[in-house]
Each structure stands twice: as C-alpha cells, then as structure tokens.
Amino acid sequence: MVNAFAYVPAIVLLPFFSFLVALGAGRYLPKGGAFGGIAATAGSFLLSIWVAATVAGGRAYNETLYYWAGEGGAGIGPTDIELTFGVLIDPLSALMLVIVTLVALLVHVFSLGYMNDEGETGLPRYYAGLGLFTASMLGFVVADNLLMAFMFFELVGLCSYLLIGFNFREPGPPSAAKKAFLVTRFGDYFFLVGVVAVFATFGTAQFAGPESFPALADAALNGSGSVAWTPGDLELGTWLTIVGLLVLGGVVGKSAQFPLHTWLPDAMEGPTPVSALIHAATMVAAGVYLVARMYGFYVLTPTTLAVIAFIGGFTALFAATMGLVKDELKQVLAYSTISQYGYMMLALGSGGYVAAVFHLTTHAFFKALLFLGAGSVIIAMHHNEDMWDMGGLKSKMPVTYYTFLAGSLALAGIFPFAGFWSKDEILYEALVHGLNDPLLLGGYVMGLLAVPVTAFYTFRMVFLTFHGEPRSDTARDPVPVRWNVKGPLTVLGSLAVVTGFINMVPVQKVLGLEGIDLLHLWLDNHWGGIEGLSSHHYADLSPYSSGYLVGGEVGTVLVGAAVSLGLALLGLGLAWRLYNVASPTEHTAKLGGIKDVLYNNYYLDELQVWLAYRTEDVAGGANTFDQGIIDGVVNAVSSVSLTGGGRIRQLQSGVVSQYAALLTFGLVALLLVLGATGGWFL
C-alpha cells in the first residue's frame, strides 16, 4: 500500500524546485518560469488532497526526519536537548496544507494575467520568489517542533521582503519592504527568546506526543511531572505565561496585530497577487496558525489567553475604523485583513479554537478572492487604485463584479455567505465565555462593534468601484481581462459562498441536527488524529466556563446571530444610502479632524518613527558613555602602562657598568629604608 505521508516532503520541495528552476533558468523559459510554478503548486495541491484524505481515513503522522544533535550529546543548557527536523500531519496541518496550496495555485494562474500580460520585467525573479514563499509556508505548516517552525517562520518573512520590494526601481516598494522586514523582526526577537526559553524549560520543542512541551507543561502544572528549569524562584505558572507571551511577540508581528500592524498597509506596494498570497494563506496566516498549533500550551495559561483575546478584539475594531476613510482599493483590503485576523485572535483567546480555524479557512478564500478581484480591477484601470476614479464597472466587468460581491458579502458577515458562519461562531464563543470574564466580554463588545464598521467600509468599496457612473475616462473604457484572471475569481467566488457550510454550528444547536458541524468533527479527531491535539482536549484544559443569556444555549445562539447580522445589515444599508448613487460624494469629510486621524492611521507610524529616533538618541548616549568612560578608562590604563614601560625599557641598555651602578644604588636605598624603619640611626 502506498503511504501518502511518505510524499509530504514533496509537498514542500516541489515549490522549492520551481524556485530553483525560475531563478536559474527562468529567463529561457516561457512566461518567465510561470508554468513551472503552476505545475509545482498543482502537484503540491494534489498531494495535499491525498494527505487530507488519508487523515480522514483515520491516520496521522508524527515523525522525526533529521537529528542535528542527538539525545545526550547536545550538552546545551540545563538538560540534554534534541535539535531535529520532522513532519507533523494531523487534521489541523492537513487542512492548512490544502488551503495554502490551493490559494498559491490560483495566485500563480492569476499572475499569468496580472504580471505577464502587462509586460513586467524581472518575471523569473517574481516566480522564483512565489515558489520560495509557498515552500517556506508549507515547511512551516508541517513542522513538528518550535525551532523548525521558527526557521521557516523567518524564511517566510524574508520572502515577503523580496516580493513586497519586487518593483525596487520605484521609491515606494523598497521602503515598504524594509518596513515590513524590520517591524516583523522586532516581534521575532521575542519569538526567538521564547524558543530558547522553551528548550531551557522542557528540553524539547516538539508539538505532539507525551514528551512534547505542551504535555510536559500540563504534567508539571498538575503535579505529575516537572520541568528541567525555571529562572530563580519564579512560580511555574508565571514563567509559562512569560514564555507564551514571548512567542506571542512573533505572532503579533507576522499577523499584523496592534501595535505591530503598521507594516501591512505599506506592503500593498508589492504586486497584487503577492498581496493575495500574503493576506490569505502565507505570512499573515502564519501567526494565527502558530497559536493554533501550540494551543495545548496556551490554554494552560489563562493570562496569556486573556491578552490574546483583548489584543484581538481591540485590533478588530481599531483596524476597521481606519478602513472607513481609505481611497485606494488595496488599502481598504489591507486594514480589513488586520481586522479579520484580530477576530481570529479573539477566538483563540476566548477558547474558540475551532472558531478561529474556521475563520482562518473562510477568510483565506474570500480575502484571496477580494485581492485578486482588486487585481482584476487594477488591470482594467491601467493600475490606478483610486476608487474615486472608478465607478460603473459592474456592467463592463460582470465576472469580476459578482465574484467580488460574493467575497464582500462574506467579509461583511451577511447570511448565508462563508464569513457569516465563521464570524458568528467567534462572537458566540467570546460571548458565552465572556459572560463570566469581564476582559473577554470587553473583547466581545469590541468585536461586535467592528461588525457594522466592516460592513460599511466593505460596501463603500463595492459601490465606489462598481456602481454609479464612471468617474474617469479609464473607467468608461476599461481594459478587458482574460481567462487567467476570471478563472481563479470564479473558483474563489464559489468557495466564498459554500465554505461556511462545513461548520453549521448555529443550525445544529437550534435544530439539533447531527453531523453538520464537519469542521468540529474534523478538528476533534473524529476521523483520525494525534492524541493531545484535538478540540476536545483543549476544551478540557480550558480555564473558561460558559454562561448563557435568557433562553439558555439556543437563545444565546439566536440572539447573538440576530444582533451580529442586524449590525452587519445596518452597516451595509448605510453604505447603500450614502454611496450607491450616480455621483457619490465623500461623506467621511464630515468627520472633520477625526478623518485626518483615521487617514493617518492614528499617527502610529509617526509614533514609531519618533520612538526609533529616541532609541537612536539613547543608543548615541550609551555609545558616548562607552567610548568616553569605559573605553577611556581602558585606554588610560593602557597609556600609563605603555608610558611606564617605555621609561623602564630605557634602563635596559645592555651596559654592564650601568647595571652595576643601579644595583649599588638599589642596595644603598634598601639599607637606608631598613635603617630608618628599624631605628638603626637613633
């Protein structure tokens, strides 16, 4: 029998080979090596489907492939440490493999219409970057330990830097690439310290198994085991919270959560297909996936969960408000991404593991759809992204319009599109657990307030882009798009409609129907998985208890869904009233100074620059102290030593008579001293 798991490395290596081919021979290949990238990602997608089907058949895989330092031979820190490469395939990673490879495949196909048809230069470099980006994310997904995950995590960041700065001859992309690299590196410093802390504490960084660090942490907290090391007399629970927060630093950076979100809007300087890949299935998704991957550890530290929930809820509302006033199509979608990943963090912090993975899945499809739809519009508008120069594109681009509309309805959380089901489950989890926890309840309120704001800016974008009368010559006569643009939009548009049906929890709770919560069953290892990596296990460890409104569980489900949907329709209706007109005006101008604050992103970019300069000042002062005081003392001692040595060296003349005179002088001086101190002259 052929073992599907034996081909898991090929899922990662196929896009990597396409990177090598495009980099080495892309200039000699048709379309700059595009077809090699398409073939490689298609192969990875088919293998991922096979692996997922194998997991559905009741099997899982957790195997070490390579030892850097074996047991007993490392000699690092307080315990023996194993540094390994391995593969972990369970329902979560199998699902993520399908998502990443599918989105990457569609992005490669779309690039034929976006990059190649526009006559871009440097196409081999572009397709090489896409291949390495895809391979890096897939390596991150299948990693069986935290160190391996960190390495691919960093490689994902490097690829984003290269692709965001693809058009390096223009002034904007290089600056945006450097900003993305530096801001995310700041978070990754904490992540690296967290990795070292995990090794020092447990002696292992494995995600799964009885000797994994989540299992060891659980045993130590229960008193049935112990850890290798904790700093000083620090209580174990406190130390594990610190470790979790350190790793969370990398998550906040990569998933663009407050306050390390400022890089993502600037990253729109990269090609639109790259934006789709970053936002839907690779870099930004990596942070949320990491928290889900090591959720068995995070669920042991209630303080860390509360921090995750609050950051997520705040980011969801905070980013949504900035999307209200943006004029460029991709900018609106960028702030939408920040907000939606805030929802996922809110779910994870609220004990909604399945809800977070559910929204990660639906968001991957409808956000990839919206970015590729934006790319189609940008092609038609000769790369003009200003929505105020558009209008009237509905009749001229029907495929783009209706697929973009499906993605917008999903993003806004309108029934029955995919985003409604996943967002509703997040808010439900935050509500029922927040009724017994004020901090979680605050996260729920912020997430709920973000719902009408999201619906408003989403349909402001739709109406300004596609409805009304054309507001420029380009909008009156747009460039037609080809099949390689329409094909991926059609696939993703269909997924934006139907993906929500994989986890119809509200219907199940209200009607009592069994078997329609497929994602819950999948992540609960109903068909197969690894012990200790299941939603049921995480629920048993969860520190939260559920509370319900009037009417119990069913009443809470109905009230929560009704309120969420009502607020979404309110935001949609307001956008319809203000912007679905023949000649819309910018109503956000009525906000006065608030608009300036929102348009300038609450001046957080300026704040970060100011902090950078203040850090430079502190560093300059430290440098002055180092050179003037520390180095000054060392140099002074050295100077005295050299001067004294030079003077003494002059005594070493080699003349015997001078040595005899010095000897005589020394003897006389010694006698005089001894005589004076011994009383010889009294």
XYZ file of C-alpha atoms in Angstrom:
682
model
C 0.000 0.000 0.000
C 1.329 3.415 -0.984
C 1.814 5.676 2.027
C 0.672 9.249 1.376
C 2.740 10.549 4.277
C 5.936 9.478 2.543
C 5.232 12.202 -0.014
C 4.733 15.033 2.488
C 8.307 16.350 1.938
C 7.466 16.559 -1.765
C 4.650 19.000 -0.954
C 7.306 21.386 0.335
C 10.030 20.528 -2.168
C 8.001 20.916 -5.377
C 7.556 24.715 -4.967
C 11.181 24.895 -3.827
C 12.291 23.215 -7.067
C 10.180 25.713 -9.019
C 12.090 28.447 -7.179
C 15.417 26.934 -8.298
C 14.244 26.473 -11.883
C 12.841 30.004 -12.182
C 15.921 31.513 -10.563
C 18.402 29.576 -12.658
C 16.679 29.175 -15.999
C 13.579 31.378 -15.877
C 14.898 33.792 -18.494
C 14.991 30.940 -21.017
C 11.523 29.555 -20.183
C 8.111 30.669 -21.468
C 6.403 33.312 -19.296
C 9.495 33.644 -17.110
C 9.030 30.234 -15.481
C 5.347 30.691 -14.680
C 4.320 27.266 -15.957
C 6.893 25.543 -13.744
C 5.437 27.320 -10.712
C 1.891 26.382 -11.737
C 2.865 22.735 -12.239
C 4.715 22.610 -8.906
C 1.889 24.146 -6.863
C -0.665 21.976 -8.656
C 1.390 18.910 -7.708
C 1.600 20.094 -4.086
C -2.160 20.709 -4.070
C -2.953 17.214 -5.327
C -0.583 15.666 -2.793
C -2.193 17.776 -0.046
C -5.628 16.473 -1.032
C -4.242 12.936 -0.840
C -2.752 13.584 2.599
C -6.017 15.106 3.865
C -7.955 12.111 2.569
C -5.518 9.814 4.376
C -6.085 11.712 7.633
C -9.840 11.443 7.048
C -9.312 7.712 6.781
C -8.145 7.569 10.390
C -4.379 8.012 10.143
C -1.935 10.676 11.288
C 1.820 11.168 11.080
C 4.411 12.470 13.527
C 7.939 11.530 12.552
C 11.428 12.947 13.077
C 13.362 13.019 9.811
C 16.714 14.515 10.789
C 18.727 14.944 14.002
C 21.005 17.917 14.416
C 22.043 16.979 17.921
C 21.029 13.652 19.387
C 19.950 12.718 22.856
C 22.690 13.057 25.432
C 25.057 14.678 23.023
C 23.963 18.260 22.935
C 25.275 19.443 26.262
C 23.299 22.677 25.943
C 21.760 24.333 28.976
C 20.385 22.517 31.977
C 19.330 19.397 30.143
C 20.048 17.407 27.029
C 18.374 18.999 24.019
C 17.435 17.419 20.715
C 17.521 19.658 17.654
C 15.534 17.986 14.907
C 13.637 18.329 11.661
C 10.401 16.402 11.390
C 6.899 16.261 9.962
C 3.615 16.534 11.865
C 0.418 15.754 9.960
C -2.864 15.929 11.861
C -6.259 17.381 10.917
C -5.089 20.966 11.504
C -1.942 20.762 9.374
C -3.708 18.699 6.685
C -6.399 21.379 6.365
C -3.807 24.136 6.214
C -1.842 22.303 3.509
C -4.932 22.249 1.288
C -5.625 25.950 1.905
C -2.065 27.123 1.222
C -1.514 25.027 -1.902
C -4.918 25.904 -3.400
C -4.503 29.656 -2.878
C -0.890 29.515 -4.112
C -2.003 27.647 -7.257
C -4.711 30.216 -8.015
C -2.280 33.078 -7.383
C 0.205 31.549 -9.841
C -2.515 31.231 -12.500
C -3.757 34.764 -11.830
C -0.208 36.065 -12.211
C -0.286 34.993 -15.864
C -2.882 37.681 -16.398
C -1.584 40.266 -13.977
C 2.196 40.104 -14.409
C 2.857 38.519 -17.795
C 0.153 40.314 -19.783
C 1.397 43.645 -18.512
C 4.875 43.104 -19.841
C 6.586 43.200 -16.454
C 10.333 42.771 -16.296
C 12.059 40.505 -13.797
C 9.464 37.734 -14.121
C 11.921 34.896 -13.304
C 12.710 36.698 -10.044
C 8.975 37.086 -9.351
C 8.104 33.423 -9.912
C 11.192 32.315 -8.009
C 10.002 34.410 -5.068
C 6.489 32.942 -5.263
C 7.907 29.408 -5.267
C 10.160 30.009 -2.267
C 7.341 31.829 -0.445
C 4.994 28.882 -0.942
C 7.631 26.321 0.044
C 8.504 28.277 3.198
C 4.889 28.438 4.347
C 4.353 24.741 3.640
C 7.509 23.891 5.611
C 6.147 25.972 8.477
C 2.805 24.144 8.356
C 4.283 20.633 8.555
C 6.953 21.475 11.183
C 6.831 19.140 14.160
C 8.722 21.390 16.580
C 9.008 25.033 17.528
C 12.597 25.525 16.322
C 11.811 24.214 12.852
C 8.698 26.375 12.804
C 10.782 29.416 13.763
C 13.249 28.799 10.932
C 10.534 28.591 8.284
C 8.753 31.481 10.007
C 11.815 33.622 9.339
C 12.132 32.354 5.780
C 8.522 33.434 5.169
C 9.496 36.906 6.391
C 12.486 37.005 4.048
C 10.314 36.040 1.069
C 7.782 38.740 1.918
C 10.620 41.279 1.946
C 11.767 40.188 -1.506
C 8.278 40.166 -3.034
C 6.987 43.382 -1.464
C 10.071 45.116 -2.837
C 9.777 43.442 -6.240
C 9.499 46.766 -8.086
C 12.660 48.023 -6.444
C 13.305 50.739 -9.035
C 10.298 52.667 -7.728
C 10.610 54.633 -4.471
C 7.714 53.046 -2.583
C 8.292 49.248 -2.672
C 11.841 49.164 -1.219
C 10.762 51.350 1.699
C 7.674 49.199 2.319
C 9.758 46.018 2.149
C 12.258 47.335 4.685
C 9.457 48.443 6.987
C 7.783 45.028 6.830
C 11.097 43.313 7.482
C 12.107 45.497 10.435
C 8.710 45.626 12.171
C 8.204 41.873 11.973
C 11.822 41.275 13.060
C 11.087 43.251 16.231
C 8.390 40.744 17.124
C 10.581 37.844 16.053
C 13.264 38.807 18.590
C 10.766 37.931 21.311
C 9.821 34.756 19.454
C 13.470 33.647 19.346
C 13.876 34.260 23.071
C 10.681 32.263 23.571
C 12.102 29.339 21.561
C 15.244 29.353 23.721
C 13.079 29.530 26.854
C 11.030 26.517 25.723
C 14.197 24.475 25.180
C 15.661 25.577 28.501
C 12.450 24.807 30.392
C 11.465 21.498 28.843
C 14.495 20.257 26.916
C 12.298 19.776 23.844
C 10.281 21.872 21.425
C 8.093 19.085 19.988
C 4.439 19.972 19.370
C 2.977 16.483 19.755
C 3.457 13.346 21.808
C 3.728 12.520 25.515
C 7.182 14.170 25.628
C 6.115 17.352 23.837
C 6.432 20.645 25.672
C 2.638 21.220 25.947
C 2.256 17.751 27.535
C 5.209 18.339 29.869
C 3.811 21.734 30.869
C 0.411 20.202 31.630
C 2.001 17.449 33.722
C 4.159 19.922 35.644
C 1.197 22.161 36.449
C -0.815 19.144 37.607
C 1.986 17.968 39.857
C 2.507 14.718 37.948
C 5.741 15.873 36.354
C 8.391 18.528 36.459
C 10.295 20.839 34.159
C 14.034 20.990 33.681
C 14.459 24.615 34.656
C 12.762 27.829 35.716
C 14.553 31.121 36.406
C 15.233 31.660 40.097
C 12.322 31.119 42.420
C 9.744 32.160 39.800
C 6.467 30.298 40.112
C 5.935 27.809 37.269
C 2.600 29.209 36.060
C 4.070 32.708 35.902
C 7.092 31.507 33.961
C 4.949 29.606 31.443
C 2.880 32.762 30.944
C 6.064 34.717 30.201
C 7.215 32.056 27.728
C 3.839 32.139 25.974
C 3.923 35.932 25.723
C 7.447 35.828 24.279
C 6.360 33.521 21.459
C 3.274 35.703 21.040
C 5.577 38.587 20.076
C 6.335 36.873 16.774
C 2.633 36.180 16.247
C 1.703 39.836 16.793
C 4.336 40.885 14.256
C 3.547 38.390 11.498
C -0.255 38.547 11.874
C -0.137 42.365 11.967
C -1.827 42.786 15.333
C -1.704 46.001 17.343
C 0.824 47.572 17.842
C 2.960 45.822 15.173
C 0.365 46.162 12.401
C 1.814 49.222 10.671
C 3.821 47.255 8.092
C 0.868 45.570 6.418
C -0.822 48.577 4.714
C 2.536 49.647 3.288
C 3.061 46.107 1.992
C 0.412 46.887 -0.655
C 3.312 48.323 -2.672
C 4.008 44.768 -3.776
C 2.275 43.156 -6.788
C -1.399 42.402 -6.137
C -1.056 38.592 -6.466
C 1.642 38.771 -3.779
C -0.758 40.729 -1.567
C -3.353 37.992 -2.029
C -0.865 35.315 -1.018
C 0.422 37.266 1.993
C -3.026 38.121 3.317
C -4.839 34.874 2.624
C -2.556 31.918 3.084
C 1.042 32.680 3.991
C 2.723 35.335 6.095
C -0.197 36.872 7.978
C -1.845 33.483 8.435
C 1.364 32.067 9.912
C 0.959 33.818 13.255
C -2.591 32.615 13.876
C -1.674 29.114 12.728
C 1.234 29.053 15.210
C -1.062 29.878 18.144
C -3.475 27.168 16.970
C -0.577 24.721 16.540
C 0.640 25.181 20.106
C -2.825 25.789 21.587
C -2.314 22.953 24.055
C 0.348 25.138 25.666
C -1.511 28.446 25.518
C -4.688 27.026 27.038
C -2.706 26.263 30.216
C -2.046 29.964 30.884
C -5.269 31.967 31.379
C -3.407 35.287 31.493
C -1.918 34.688 28.050
C -5.325 33.754 26.661
C -6.817 36.961 28.073
C -4.034 39.036 26.478
C -4.593 37.287 23.126
C -8.350 37.898 23.315
C -8.015 41.571 24.242
C -5.399 42.279 21.562
C -7.580 40.510 19.005
C -10.805 42.315 19.913
C -9.093 45.688 20.021
C -7.313 45.105 16.705
C -10.566 44.025 15.028
C -12.255 47.331 15.898
C -9.174 49.534 15.664
C -8.218 48.451 12.138
C -11.820 48.521 10.908
C -12.148 52.218 11.752
C -9.171 53.064 9.546
C -10.719 51.224 6.611
C -13.601 53.732 6.644
C -11.648 56.585 5.058
C -9.200 54.941 2.661
C -9.421 55.836 -1.013
C -7.277 53.099 -2.543
C -8.810 49.680 -3.148
C -5.949 47.599 -1.741
C -5.591 49.856 1.300
C -9.172 49.106 2.347
C -8.493 45.397 1.983
C -5.246 45.700 3.952
C -6.984 47.150 7.005
C -9.706 44.567 6.537
C -7.073 41.831 6.842
C -5.705 43.290 10.071
C -9.240 43.435 11.469
C -10.177 39.889 10.431
C -7.055 38.375 11.941
C -7.984 40.275 15.074
C -11.207 38.244 15.083
C -9.180 35.033 14.872
C -7.019 36.102 17.813
C -10.164 36.986 19.747
C -11.465 33.473 19.107
C -8.239 31.793 20.228
C -8.060 33.910 23.378
C -11.715 33.153 24.157
C -11.305 29.398 23.976
C -12.762 29.200 20.468
C -10.089 27.044 18.852
C -12.411 25.647 16.182
C -13.961 29.054 15.524
C -10.507 30.547 14.882
C -9.519 27.779 12.459
C -12.926 28.102 10.796
C -12.445 31.817 10.192
C -8.865 31.198 9.080
C -10.286 28.870 6.424
C -13.143 31.057 5.198
C -11.007 34.200 5.294
C -8.304 32.556 3.186
C -10.774 32.084 0.353
C -12.783 35.294 0.457
C -9.776 37.508 1.108
C -7.785 35.892 -1.732
C -10.893 36.464 -3.859
C -11.104 40.147 -2.901
C -7.432 40.817 -3.576
C -7.485 39.029 -6.900
C -10.724 40.846 -7.732
C -8.971 44.083 -6.854
C -6.138 42.992 -9.147
C -8.640 42.476 -11.967
C -9.981 45.995 -11.424
C -6.442 47.403 -11.294
C -5.640 45.747 -14.641
C -8.788 47.250 -16.131
C -7.921 50.691 -14.709
C -4.332 50.732 -16.001
C -3.015 50.173 -12.448
C -4.946 53.076 -10.962
C -6.106 52.024 -7.457
C -8.072 55.158 -6.506
C -11.740 54.201 -6.057
C -12.842 57.786 -6.781
C -11.592 57.322 -10.356
C -13.697 54.202 -10.848
C -17.455 53.641 -10.886
C -19.711 51.979 -13.428
C -17.542 48.839 -13.744
C -20.404 46.479 -12.855
C -21.695 46.192 -16.424
C -18.239 46.172 -18.003
C -16.708 43.503 -15.710
C -19.593 41.193 -14.701
C -17.453 38.203 -13.666
C -15.208 40.379 -11.528
C -18.211 42.198 -10.037
C -20.270 39.187 -8.993
C -17.327 37.264 -7.594
C -16.094 40.381 -5.788
C -19.610 40.868 -4.436
C -19.612 37.301 -3.073
C -16.318 37.991 -1.278
C -17.668 41.280 0.071
C -20.817 39.659 1.433
C -18.633 37.026 3.121
C -16.331 39.681 4.592
C -19.272 41.704 5.905
C -20.757 38.609 7.555
C -24.006 38.554 5.588
C -26.103 35.361 5.685
C -25.554 32.774 4.177
C -22.050 33.559 2.903
C -18.982 31.933 4.441
C -17.901 34.831 6.631
C -21.265 34.912 8.410
C -20.866 31.420 9.838
C -17.270 31.759 10.995
C -17.593 35.286 12.404
C -20.803 34.342 14.189
C -19.098 31.395 15.876
C -16.230 33.638 17.034
C -18.611 36.145 18.571
C -20.631 33.335 20.166
C -17.538 31.847 21.831
C -16.437 35.274 23.066
C -19.927 35.973 24.410
C -20.600 32.725 26.299
C -17.158 32.723 27.900
C -17.151 36.491 28.368
C -20.315 36.416 30.493
C -18.100 35.019 33.262
C -14.985 37.036 32.415
C -15.088 40.852 32.093
C -11.929 41.030 29.950
C -13.316 38.570 27.416
C -16.615 40.421 27.462
C -14.737 43.589 26.535
C -13.164 41.742 23.621
C -16.625 40.573 22.537
C -18.027 44.106 22.647
C -15.152 45.434 20.526
C -15.592 42.573 18.046
C -19.319 43.257 17.871
C -18.788 46.987 17.273
C -16.433 46.120 14.423
C -19.251 44.283 12.585
C -21.192 47.329 11.259
C -17.942 49.187 10.587
C -16.706 46.245 8.489
C -19.944 46.058 6.518
C -19.900 49.813 5.902
C -16.336 50.111 4.565
C -16.743 46.891 2.545
C -19.786 48.115 0.646
C -18.463 51.649 0.408
C -15.657 49.957 -1.528
C -18.101 47.940 -3.679
C -20.338 50.895 -4.551
C -17.494 53.297 -5.295
C -15.754 50.741 -7.512
C -18.596 49.117 -9.447
C -21.778 51.201 -9.091
C -22.819 54.659 -10.225
C -21.492 56.460 -13.259
C -17.859 56.161 -14.443
C -15.795 58.960 -12.926
C -12.806 58.813 -15.299
C -12.041 58.066 -18.936
C -10.361 54.806 -17.944
C -13.484 53.654 -16.082
C -15.577 54.391 -19.187
C -13.350 52.165 -21.326
C -11.577 49.643 -19.056
C -9.062 47.109 -20.276
C -10.676 43.641 -20.637
C -9.286 40.803 -18.539
C -8.593 37.286 -19.753
C -9.448 33.770 -18.582
C -6.378 33.526 -16.369
C -7.876 36.296 -14.278
C -11.517 35.203 -14.403
C -10.793 31.516 -13.705
C -9.298 31.958 -10.194
C -12.016 34.502 -9.367
C -14.730 32.005 -10.261
C -13.219 29.252 -8.120
C -12.728 31.522 -5.123
C -16.150 33.117 -5.570
C -17.767 29.698 -5.319
C -15.755 28.907 -2.193
C -16.794 32.217 -0.610
C -20.394 31.038 -0.920
C -20.164 27.407 0.173
C -17.212 27.155 2.623
C -19.357 28.249 5.560
C -21.450 25.098 5.256
C -18.602 22.944 6.584
C -19.400 24.017 10.139
C -23.041 24.973 10.645
C -22.915 25.031 14.430
C -25.780 27.537 14.936
C -28.149 25.370 12.905
C -27.036 22.298 14.833
C -27.624 23.935 18.215
C -31.021 25.322 17.263
C -32.423 22.355 15.332
C -30.463 19.566 16.998
C -29.202 18.177 13.692
C -26.160 15.941 13.989
C -23.237 15.720 11.592
C -23.421 19.229 10.108
C -20.556 20.556 12.256
C -17.980 18.899 9.987
C -15.053 21.106 10.964
C -15.711 20.478 14.664
C -15.642 16.754 13.999
C -12.525 17.107 11.862
C -10.548 19.051 14.482
C -11.817 16.779 17.244
C -10.050 13.815 15.605
C -13.389 12.187 14.800
C -11.888 10.565 11.717
C -8.278 10.436 12.861
C -5.599 12.466 14.544
C -2.984 12.586 17.278
C -3.789 12.299 20.963
C -3.491 15.623 22.734
C -4.088 17.620 19.537
C -7.859 17.860 19.408
C -10.520 20.457 20.120
C -11.990 18.212 22.837
C -8.654 18.015 24.637
C -8.237 21.779 24.501
C -11.778 22.268 25.832
C -10.979 20.027 28.799
C -7.932 22.173 29.599
C -9.717 25.483 29.045
C -9.958 27.749 32.099
C -13.275 29.202 30.914
C -16.828 28.325 31.853
C -19.850 29.086 29.713
C -22.654 31.454 30.573
C -25.867 31.972 28.615
C -28.457 34.659 28.062
C -32.189 34.198 28.584
C -33.266 31.048 26.802
C -30.111 29.101 27.502
C -27.775 27.922 24.772
C -30.327 28.078 21.949
C -31.497 31.531 22.997
C -27.907 32.790 23.159
C -27.192 31.415 19.678
C -30.270 33.088 18.190
C -29.797 36.425 19.955
C -26.080 36.555 19.154
C -26.604 35.715 15.473
C -29.515 38.167 15.167
C -27.566 41.027 16.736
C -24.475 40.358 14.617
C -26.445 40.035 11.368
C -28.554 43.083 12.237
C -25.470 45.226 12.782
C -23.929 43.973 9.533
C -27.107 44.859 7.613
C -27.123 48.255 9.308
C -23.619 48.988 8.053
C -24.488 47.698 4.567
C -27.667 49.803 4.474
C -25.836 52.962 5.494
C -23.219 52.414 2.776
C -26.042 51.786 0.274
C -27.722 55.047 1.208
C -24.566 57.163 1.058
C -22.580 55.672 -1.816
C -24.911 53.705 -4.092
C -25.743 56.809 -6.105
C -24.857 58.017 -9.563
C -22.329 60.616 -8.367
C -21.232 59.845 -4.804
C -19.531 62.376 -2.557
C -17.013 61.731 0.182
C -19.170 61.776 3.286
C -16.224 60.958 5.519
C -15.165 64.583 5.086
C -17.934 65.381 7.577
C -15.874 63.673 10.270
C -13.571 66.695 10.354
C -10.387 66.184 12.324
C -11.336 62.572 13.075
C -10.919 61.762 9.387
C -7.368 63.086 9.474
C -6.622 60.896 12.469
C -8.078 57.825 10.755
C -6.494 58.602 7.384
C -3.094 58.940 9.043
C -3.581 55.667 10.920
C -3.853 57.325 14.332
C -0.342 58.695 13.664
C 1.141 55.414 14.833
C 3.662 55.421 12.001
C 4.913 58.788 13.210
C 4.967 57.484 16.769
C 7.099 54.520 15.745
C 9.485 56.827 13.874
C 9.690 59.085 16.949
C 10.407 56.083 19.157
C 13.072 54.944 16.699
C 14.804 58.336 16.906
C 14.543 58.335 20.717
C 16.073 54.884 20.701
C 18.809 56.245 18.480
C 19.387 59.068 20.995
C 19.640 56.602 23.863
C 21.961 54.437 21.805
C 24.060 57.523 20.988
C 24.310 58.402 24.682
C 25.268 54.835 25.510
C 27.880 54.930 22.765
C 29.316 58.179 24.147
C 29.478 56.669 27.635
C 31.077 53.522 26.257
C 33.724 55.359 24.269
C 34.298 58.197 26.720
C 34.141 56.414 30.071
C 34.535 52.676 29.565
C 36.977 52.853 26.672
C 38.565 55.975 28.226
C 39.467 54.142 31.426
C 40.820 51.178 29.495
C 42.806 53.418 27.158
C 44.151 55.459 30.092
C 45.381 52.342 31.882
C 46.909 51.177 28.632
C 48.573 54.544 28.066
C 50.043 54.599 31.578
C 51.311 51.064 31.138
C 52.852 51.863 27.761
C 54.442 55.070 29.012
C 55.800 53.458 32.149
C 57.069 50.517 30.196
C 58.787 52.841 27.772
C 60.561 54.624 30.586
C 61.636 51.429 32.290
C 62.739 50.000 28.958
C 65.304 52.790 28.701
C 67.026 51.302 31.724
C 67.655 48.104 29.786
C 70.732 49.478 27.941
C 72.937 46.341 27.979
C 75.880 48.266 29.547
C 77.332 46.283 32.500
C 78.612 49.370 34.319
C 75.146 50.924 34.338
C 73.632 47.690 35.725
C 76.319 47.693 38.489
C 75.564 51.328 39.360
C 71.797 50.605 39.563
C 72.453 47.577 41.736
C 74.602 49.619 44.093
C 72.037 52.424 44.205
C 69.250 49.969 44.998
C 71.257 48.310 47.780
C 72.046 51.673 49.394
C 68.413 52.741 49.171
C 67.285 49.451 50.731
C 69.718 49.853 53.620
C 68.565 53.406 54.231
C 64.917 52.339 54.329
C 65.608 49.417 56.646
C 67.704 51.618 58.852
C 65.087 54.291 59.107
C 62.261 51.875 59.822
C 64.337 49.692 62.180
C 65.697 52.532 64.270
C 69.318 51.975 63.278
C 70.101 55.689 63.213
C 68.715 56.567 66.660
